[in-house]
Amino acid sequence: MVVSTESDYVDTCGIAERELVEWLKSKRYDPSGLDEGRTEIAAHATLDRDSESGRNGAYSRWRMRETPPGASGTWQSTLVVRSGLPEDEGRTWVQVDIEHQPANAGEFPTPANTPGIARSLLDALEARDGQADVTTAPAFIEDDVDVDDLLEELCDANRRMPVVIATVPYGKDPDDWARTVVEPLFRNLHGLAVLYVLMPTAQAKFNTALEYHPVFGGGVRTYVPGLDPAWKPDAQRHPVMSRRTIEAGTRRAAAILATLPQRLASRHALPAALLSVPRQRTRLRPSSDGADIAQLRNDNAALTSLLDEAEQAEAMRVNEINDLYAELAKTERGSDDLRGENEELYDKFQESQRLIRFLRERLEAVGEFATAYGSADVPAITYPETFADLLDRLEELPFITFTGNLKTTRGLDSQSVDNWLNVAWDGLLALNQFAEASANGKASGDFLSWCKSEASGNFPFPAAKVAMRESDTVARNGKLRSERVLPVPEAVDADGRVFMQAHLKIGGGNTVAPRLHFYEDGPRSGKVYVGYLGPHLRNTLT
């Protein structure tokens, strides 16, 4: 959690230390010794305090390390209060970090819950993120003035936190909905996001202003920093959670909703003032006892413990760096895919423009000016409204058989944008036409070859979004391969399952990146079997 406050550094430190003492008391720890250096506040917990004041500003830092009996690893909690830089215009920064350090190498850290100290600090301080107030209770957006202020906050270039907006369904009592649904749904977001409830009276103006980024019907939308309300493709960055997902299980929905704000908080660069705080160098408090053998042994044990902590911290940083390298590789791979798709679409666009000019010249030559320049009467494709609707409409595609998990596909509705739904339906239309041609012996080659040819006709699909094989690494990895061994009728394969490595890239740009895995069997059964439509399956980068 990173927030700022207009309170000065001294007052903020006083509030922070007071709330820290109360938090320690609630955990039944001894808060009496909060001086510089290390204090043992319980048999399994230590508290380190350091501070500095000078020409470059001031900071105070408290770090607690807990290793509960029987627990696997150590929990480290850090609270920093930092005076702002000149460009911060008198603001004071407050940072709270909670991280789990596993006891054994190779173990995954346990996700942290929102600590009590974060909530109490938000209640005690007038905390802000850019133009927005950061509180533990969501604010209600009720009229046009509130909407205007909210739009300014959403477009604020200085905001760091996502803004999470819940809507109230028409016909529901707002107070009751907020108490029974929204509060449990937001329970993991305190200090990680700015929270709002959009009342029905304000929804119309809000959704008109954010034409490409609406939210309604009891759903929730997370607006990440950098919102561009005038650019439709930007909508993909701001995931939506449907009312259906929320009512299916509030606890699970709350965990899903917190995933993106938690990831953004751990990846977002700190403000310059906090970046300038030096790394903590733990030191023992001076002892008033004589330097006898027992004291030297105690000091030696303490120093050994500090070395172990340093090694553990170094290992954590190495893991973080490796994770960032993996994320970078994944981003670069996605960038390459998009570059290829853009080049293909550009070539097709230029080819279409040349064809249009050629046909118009031919029509002009025979005097058909109205036909050459009149509006084209081309039947429009009616797209499904949701992924659940898409599944219901598969009966319109007689050469497609869906064998996948219906619940997984319907789950895309909680985080989907219109583009994903349209791409998925376009892909199914193209697969259906390909399967029909394959069954009739009119298709040569696989689906990728079909997309690159003129045979795709009325239902073209970008070849850059088609992959007929997985990487060798995925194909050879037992766990990754098994996720792609998907159901088919026993008439197609005696085991009732085949390795479906061919897939369509339905979307990208976030952690969901949907994929549609399929198996071509047109020459034999006259069908294409779709074994999976859902979030990107695991690979070496995820």
Coordinates of N, CA, C and O in Angstrom, one line a residue, residues 140-262:
F140 N -20.2 6.5 -2.3 CA -21.4 6.4 -3.2 C -21.4 7.5 -4.2 O -21.3 8.7 -3.9
I141 N -21.6 7.1 -5.5 CA -21.7 8.1 -6.6 C -23.2 8.2 -6.9 O -23.8 7.3 -7.4
E142 N -23.8 9.4 -6.6 CA -25.3 9.5 -6.6 C -25.8 10.5 -7.6 O -26.9 10.3 -8.1
D143 N -25.0 11.5 -8.0 CA -25.6 12.5 -8.9 C -24.6 13.0 -9.9 O -23.4 12.4 -10.0
D144 N -24.9 14.0 -10.8 CA -24.1 14.4 -11.8 C -22.8 15.0 -11.4 O -21.7 14.8 -12.0
V145 N -22.8 15.7 -10.2 CA -21.6 16.3 -9.7 C -20.6 15.2 -9.3 O -19.4 15.3 -9.6
D146 N -21.1 14.2 -8.6 CA -20.3 13.1 -8.2 C -19.6 12.4 -9.4 O -18.5 12.0 -9.4
V147 N -20.4 12.2 -10.5 CA -19.9 11.6 -11.7 C -18.8 12.4 -12.3 O -17.8 11.8 -12.7
D148 N -19.0 13.7 -12.4 CA -17.9 14.6 -13.0 C -16.6 14.4 -12.2 O -15.5 14.3 -12.8
D149 N -16.7 14.4 -10.8 CA -15.5 14.3 -10.0 C -14.9 12.9 -10.2 O -13.7 12.8 -10.3
L150 N -15.7 11.9 -10.3 CA -15.2 10.5 -10.6 C -14.5 10.4 -11.9 O -13.4 9.8 -12.0
L151 N -15.0 11.0 -12.9 CA -14.4 11.0 -14.2 C -13.0 11.7 -14.2 O -12.1 11.2 -14.9
E152 N -12.9 12.8 -13.5 CA -11.6 13.4 -13.3 C -10.6 12.5 -12.6 O -9.4 12.5 -13.0
E153 N -11.1 11.8 -11.6 CA -10.2 10.9 -10.9 C -9.7 9.8 -11.8 O -8.6 9.4 -11.8
L154 N -10.7 9.2 -12.6 CA -10.3 8.1 -13.5 C -9.3 8.5 -14.5 O -8.4 7.7 -14.9
C155 N -9.3 9.7 -15.0 CA -8.4 10.2 -16.0 C -7.2 10.9 -15.4 O -6.4 11.4 -16.2
D156 N -7.1 10.9 -14.1 CA -5.9 11.6 -13.5 C -4.6 10.8 -13.8 O -4.5 9.6 -13.6
A157 N -3.7 11.6 -14.5 CA -2.4 10.9 -14.9 C -1.6 10.6 -13.7 O -0.6 9.8 -13.9
N158 N -1.8 11.1 -12.5 CA -1.0 10.8 -11.3 C -1.5 9.7 -10.5 O -0.8 9.4 -9.5
R159 N -2.6 9.1 -10.8 CA -3.1 8.1 -9.9 C -2.3 6.8 -10.1 O -1.9 6.4 -11.2
R160 N -2.0 6.1 -9.0 CA -1.3 4.8 -9.0 C -2.2 3.6 -8.9 O -1.9 2.5 -9.3
M161 N -3.3 3.8 -8.1 CA -4.1 2.7 -7.8 C -5.2 2.5 -8.8 O -5.7 3.4 -9.4
P162 N -5.7 1.2 -9.0 CA -6.9 1.0 -9.7 C -8.1 1.6 -9.0 O -8.1 1.7 -7.8
V163 N -9.1 1.9 -9.8 CA -10.4 2.4 -9.2 C -11.4 1.2 -9.5 O -11.6 0.8 -10.6
V164 N -12.0 0.7 -8.4 CA -13.0 -0.4 -8.5 C -14.4 0.2 -8.3 O -14.6 0.7 -7.2
I165 N -15.3 0.0 -9.3 CA -16.6 0.6 -9.2 C -17.6 -0.6 -9.2 O -17.7 -1.3 -10.2
A166 N -18.4 -0.6 -8.2 CA -19.5 -1.6 -8.2 C -20.8 -0.9 -8.5 O -21.0 0.3 -8.2
T167 N -21.7 -1.6 -9.2 CA -23.0 -1.0 -9.5 C -24.1 -1.7 -8.7 O -24.0 -2.9 -8.3
V168 N -25.2 -1.0 -8.6 CA -26.4 -1.5 -7.8 C -27.5 -1.9 -8.9 O -27.8 -1.1 -9.7
P169 N -27.9 -3.1 -8.9 CA -28.9 -3.5 -9.9 C -30.2 -2.8 -9.7 O -30.6 -2.4 -8.6
Y170 N -30.9 -2.5 -10.8 CA -32.2 -1.8 -10.7 C -33.2 -2.7 -9.9 O -33.2 -3.9 -10.1
G171 N -33.9 -2.0 -9.0 CA -34.9 -2.7 -8.2 C -34.3 -3.2 -6.9 O -35.1 -3.7 -6.0
K172 N -33.0 -3.1 -6.6 CA -32.4 -3.5 -5.4 C -32.2 -2.3 -4.5 O -31.9 -1.2 -5.0
D173 N -32.4 -2.5 -3.2 CA -32.1 -1.4 -2.2 C -30.6 -1.2 -2.1 O -29.8 -2.1 -1.8
P174 N -30.1 0.1 -2.4 CA -28.7 0.3 -2.5 C -28.0 0.0 -1.2 O -26.9 -0.5 -1.2
D175 N -28.6 0.4 -0.1 CA -27.9 0.2 1.2 C -27.8 -1.3 1.5 O -26.7 -1.7 2.0
D176 N -28.8 -2.0 1.2 CA -28.8 -3.5 1.5 C -27.8 -4.1 0.6 O -27.0 -5.0 1.0
W177 N -27.8 -3.7 -0.7 CA -26.8 -4.3 -1.7 C -25.4 -4.0 -1.3 O -24.5 -4.9 -1.3
A178 N -25.1 -2.8 -0.8 CA -23.8 -2.4 -0.4 C -23.3 -3.2 0.8 O -22.2 -3.6 0.9
R179 N -24.3 -3.4 1.7 CA -23.9 -4.1 3.0 C -23.7 -5.6 2.8 O -22.7 -6.2 3.3
T180 N -24.6 -6.2 2.0 CA -24.6 -7.7 1.8 C -23.7 -8.2 0.7 O -23.2 -9.3 0.7
V181 N -23.5 -7.4 -0.3 CA -22.7 -7.8 -1.5 C -21.4 -7.1 -1.6 O -20.3 -7.7 -1.7
V182 N -21.5 -5.7 -1.7 CA -20.3 -4.9 -2.0 C -19.2 -5.0 -0.9 O -18.0 -5.2 -1.2
E183 N -19.6 -4.8 0.3 CA -18.6 -4.9 1.4 C -17.9 -6.2 1.5 O -16.6 -6.2 1.6
P184 N -18.5 -7.4 1.4 CA -17.8 -8.6 1.4 C -16.9 -8.7 0.1 O -15.8 -9.3 0.1
L185 N -17.4 -8.2 -1.0 CA -16.7 -8.3 -2.3 C -15.4 -7.4 -2.2 O -14.4 -7.8 -2.8
F186 N -15.4 -6.3 -1.5 CA -14.3 -5.4 -1.4 C -13.3 -5.7 -0.3 O -12.4 -4.9 0.0
R187 N -13.6 -6.7 0.5 CA -12.8 -6.9 1.7 C -11.3 -7.1 1.5 O -10.6 -6.9 2.5
N188 N -10.9 -7.5 0.4 CA -9.4 -7.7 0.1 C -8.8 -6.5 -0.6 O -7.6 -6.5 -1.0
L189 N -9.5 -5.4 -0.7 CA -9.0 -4.3 -1.6 C -8.6 -3.0 -0.8 O -8.1 -2.1 -1.4
H190 N -8.8 -3.1 0.5 CA -8.4 -1.9 1.3 C -6.9 -1.5 1.2 O -6.1 -2.4 1.5
G191 N -6.7 -0.3 0.8 CA -5.3 0.1 0.6 C -4.7 -0.2 -0.8 O -3.6 0.2 -1.1
L192 N -5.4 -1.1 -1.6 CA -4.9 -1.5 -2.9 C -5.7 -0.8 -4.0 O -5.3 -0.8 -5.2
A193 N -6.9 -0.2 -3.7 CA -7.7 0.4 -4.7 C -8.6 1.4 -4.1 O -8.8 1.5 -2.9
V194 N -9.1 2.3 -5.0 CA -10.0 3.3 -4.6 C -11.4 2.8 -4.9 O -11.7 2.2 -6.0
L195 N -12.3 2.8 -4.0 CA -13.6 2.0 -4.0 C -14.8 2.9 -4.1 O -14.9 3.9 -3.4
Y196 N -15.7 2.6 -5.1 CA -16.9 3.3 -5.3 C -18.1 2.4 -5.5 O -17.9 1.2 -6.0
V197 N -19.3 2.9 -5.2 CA -20.6 2.2 -5.5 C -21.3 3.2 -6.4 O -21.6 4.3 -6.0
L198 N -21.6 2.8 -7.6 CA -22.3 3.7 -8.6 C -23.8 3.4 -8.5 O -24.3 2.3 -8.8
M199 N -24.5 4.4 -8.0 CA -26.0 4.3 -7.8 C -26.7 4.3 -9.2 O -26.2 4.9 -10.2
P200 N -27.9 3.7 -9.3 CA -28.6 3.7 -10.5 C -28.9 5.1 -11.1 O -29.0 5.2 -12.3
T201 N -29.1 6.1 -10.2 CA -29.4 7.4 -10.7 C -28.2 8.0 -11.4 O -28.4 9.0 -12.2
A202 N -27.0 7.5 -11.2 CA -25.8 8.1 -11.8 C -25.3 7.2 -12.9 O -24.4 7.7 -13.7
Q203 N -25.8 6.0 -13.1 CA -25.2 5.1 -14.1 C -25.4 5.6 -15.5 O -24.4 5.5 -16.3
A204 N -26.5 6.2 -15.9 CA -26.7 6.7 -17.2 C -25.7 7.7 -17.7 O -25.0 7.6 -18.7
K205 N -25.4 8.7 -16.8 CA -24.4 9.7 -17.2 C -23.0 9.1 -17.2 O -22.2 9.4 -18.1
F206 N -22.7 8.3 -16.3 CA -21.4 7.7 -16.2 C -21.1 6.8 -17.5 O -20.1 7.0 -18.1
N207 N -22.1 6.0 -17.8 CA -21.9 5.1 -19.0 C -21.9 5.9 -20.3 O -21.3 5.4 -21.3
T208 N -22.6 7.0 -20.4 CA -22.6 7.8 -21.6 C -21.2 8.5 -21.7 O -20.7 8.6 -22.8
A209 N -20.7 9.0 -20.6 CA -19.3 9.6 -20.7 C -18.3 8.6 -21.0 O -17.3 8.9 -21.7
L210 N -18.4 7.4 -20.5 CA -17.4 6.3 -20.7 C -18.1 5.3 -21.7 O -18.3 4.1 -21.3
E211 N -18.3 5.7 -22.9 CA -19.0 4.9 -23.9 C -18.4 3.5 -24.1 O -19.1 2.5 -24.2
Y212 N -17.1 3.4 -24.1 CA -16.4 2.2 -24.3 C -16.0 1.4 -23.1 O -15.5 0.3 -23.1
H213 N -16.3 2.1 -21.9 CA -15.9 1.5 -20.6 C -17.0 1.4 -19.6 O -16.9 1.8 -18.5
P214 N -18.2 1.0 -20.0 CA -19.4 1.1 -19.1 C -19.4 0.0 -18.1 O -18.6 -1.0 -18.2
V215 N -20.2 0.1 -17.1 CA -20.4 -0.9 -16.0 C -21.9 -0.7 -15.5 O -22.3 0.4 -15.3
F216 N -22.6 -1.8 -15.4 CA -24.0 -1.7 -15.0 C -24.5 -3.1 -14.6 O -23.7 -4.1 -14.6
G217 N -25.8 -3.2 -14.2 CA -26.4 -4.5 -13.9 C -25.9 -5.2 -12.7 O -26.1 -6.5 -12.7
G218 N -25.4 -4.5 -11.7 CA -24.9 -5.3 -10.6 C -23.5 -5.8 -10.8 O -22.9 -6.5 -9.9
G219 N -22.8 -5.4 -11.9 CA -21.5 -5.8 -12.2 C -20.5 -4.9 -11.5 O -20.8 -3.9 -10.9
V220 N -19.2 -5.3 -11.6 CA -18.1 -4.5 -11.0 C -17.0 -4.4 -12.1 O -16.7 -5.3 -12.8
R221 N -16.4 -3.2 -12.2 CA -15.4 -3.0 -13.2 C -14.2 -2.4 -12.5 O -14.3 -1.5 -11.6
T222 N -13.0 -2.9 -12.9 CA -11.7 -2.4 -12.3 C -11.0 -1.5 -13.4 O -10.7 -2.0 -14.4
Y223 N -10.9 -0.2 -13.1 CA -10.3 0.8 -14.0 C -8.8 1.0 -13.6 O -8.5 1.6 -12.6
V224 N -7.9 0.4 -14.4 CA -6.5 0.6 -14.0 C -6.0 1.9 -14.4 O -6.6 2.6 -15.2
P225 N -4.8 2.4 -13.9 CA -4.3 3.7 -14.3 C -4.1 3.8 -15.8 O -3.8 2.8 -16.5
G226 N -4.1 5.0 -16.3 CA -3.9 5.3 -17.7 C -5.1 5.1 -18.6 O -5.0 4.8 -19.8
L227 N -6.3 5.3 -18.0 CA -7.6 5.2 -18.7 C -7.6 6.1 -19.9 O -7.4 7.3 -19.7
D228 N -8.0 5.6 -21.1 CA -8.3 6.5 -22.2 C -9.7 6.3 -22.7 O -10.0 5.4 -23.4
P229 N -10.6 7.2 -22.2 CA -12.0 7.0 -22.4 C -12.5 7.1 -23.9 O -13.5 6.6 -24.3
A230 N -11.6 7.7 -24.8 CA -12.0 7.9 -26.2 C -11.5 6.7 -27.1 O -11.8 6.8 -28.3
W231 N -10.8 5.8 -26.5 CA -10.2 4.7 -27.4 C -10.8 3.4 -27.0 O -10.6 2.9 -25.9
K232 N -11.5 2.8 -27.9 CA -12.3 1.6 -27.7 C -11.3 0.4 -27.3 O -11.6 -0.3 -26.4
P233 N -10.2 0.2 -28.0 CA -9.3 -0.9 -27.6 C -8.8 -0.9 -26.2 O -8.5 -1.9 -25.6
D234 N -8.8 0.3 -25.6 CA -8.4 0.5 -24.2 C -9.2 -0.3 -23.2 O -8.8 -0.6 -22.1
A235 N -10.5 -0.6 -23.6 CA -11.4 -1.3 -22.8 C -10.9 -2.6 -22.3 O -11.3 -3.1 -21.2
Q236 N -10.1 -3.2 -23.1 CA -9.5 -4.6 -22.8 C -8.7 -4.5 -21.5 O -8.6 -5.6 -20.8
R237 N -8.2 -3.4 -21.1 CA -7.3 -3.3 -20.0 C -8.1 -3.2 -18.7 O -7.5 -3.3 -17.6
H238 N -9.4 -3.0 -18.7 CA -10.2 -2.7 -17.5 C -11.2 -3.8 -17.4 O -12.3 -3.7 -17.9
P239 N -10.9 -4.9 -16.6 CA -11.8 -6.1 -16.6 C -13.1 -5.9 -15.9 O -13.2 -5.1 -15.0
V240 N -14.1 -6.6 -16.4 CA -15.4 -6.5 -15.8 C -15.7 -7.8 -15.1 O -15.4 -8.9 -15.6
M241 N -16.4 -7.7 -13.9 CA -16.9 -8.9 -13.2 C -18.4 -8.9 -13.2 O -19.0 -7.9 -12.8
S242 N -19.1 -9.9 -13.8 CA -20.5 -9.9 -13.9 C -21.2 -10.2 -12.6 O -20.7 -10.8 -11.6
R243 N -22.5 -9.8 -12.5 CA -23.3 -10.1 -11.3 C -23.4 -11.6 -11.1 O -23.4 -12.0 -10.0
R244 N -23.5 -12.3 -12.2 CA -23.6 -13.8 -12.1 C -22.4 -14.4 -11.4 O -22.6 -15.2 -10.5
T245 N -21.2 -13.9 -11.7 CA -20.0 -14.4 -11.0 C -20.0 -14.0 -9.5 O -19.7 -14.8 -8.7
I246 N -20.5 -12.8 -9.2 CA -20.5 -12.3 -7.8 C -21.5 -13.2 -7.0 O -21.2 -13.6 -5.9
E247 N -22.7 -13.4 -7.6 CA -23.7 -14.1 -6.8 C -23.4 -15.6 -6.7 O -23.9 -16.3 -5.9
A248 N -22.5 -16.1 -7.6 CA -22.2 -17.5 -7.6 C -21.3 -17.8 -6.3 O -21.3 -19.0 -5.9
G249 N -20.7 -16.8 -5.8 CA -19.8 -17.0 -4.6 C -19.1 -15.8 -4.3 O -18.1 -15.5 -5.0
T250 N -19.5 -15.0 -3.3 CA -18.9 -13.7 -3.0 C -17.4 -13.9 -2.6 O -16.5 -13.1 -3.0
R251 N -17.1 -14.9 -1.8 CA -15.7 -15.1 -1.3 C -14.8 -15.4 -2.5 O -13.7 -14.8 -2.5
R252 N -15.2 -16.3 -3.4 CA -14.3 -16.5 -4.5 C -14.2 -15.3 -5.4 O -13.2 -15.0 -5.9
A253 N -15.4 -14.6 -5.6 CA -15.3 -13.4 -6.4 C -14.4 -12.3 -5.8 O -13.7 -11.6 -6.5
A254 N -14.4 -12.2 -4.5 CA -13.6 -11.2 -3.8 C -12.1 -11.6 -4.1 O -11.2 -10.7 -4.3
A255 N -11.7 -12.8 -4.0 CA -10.3 -13.3 -4.3 C -9.9 -12.9 -5.7 O -8.8 -12.5 -6.0
I256 N -10.8 -13.2 -6.7 CA -10.5 -12.9 -8.1 C -10.4 -11.4 -8.3 O -9.5 -10.9 -9.0
L257 N -11.3 -10.6 -7.7 CA -11.3 -9.2 -7.8 C -10.0 -8.6 -7.3 O -9.5 -7.6 -7.8
A258 N -9.4 -9.2 -6.3 CA -8.2 -8.6 -5.7 C -6.9 -9.0 -6.4 O -5.9 -8.3 -6.2
T259 N -7.0 -9.9 -7.3 CA -5.8 -10.4 -8.0 C -5.1 -9.3 -8.8 O -3.8 -9.1 -8.6
L260 N -5.8 -8.5 -9.6 CA -5.2 -7.5 -10.4 C -4.6 -6.3 -9.5 O -3.5 -5.9 -9.7
P261 N -5.4 -5.8 -8.6 CA -4.8 -4.7 -7.7 C -3.6 -5.2 -7.0 O -2.6 -4.4 -6.8
Q262 N -3.6 -6.4 -6.5 CA -2.4 -7.0 -5.8 C -1.2 -7.0 -6.7 O -0.1 -6.6 -6.3

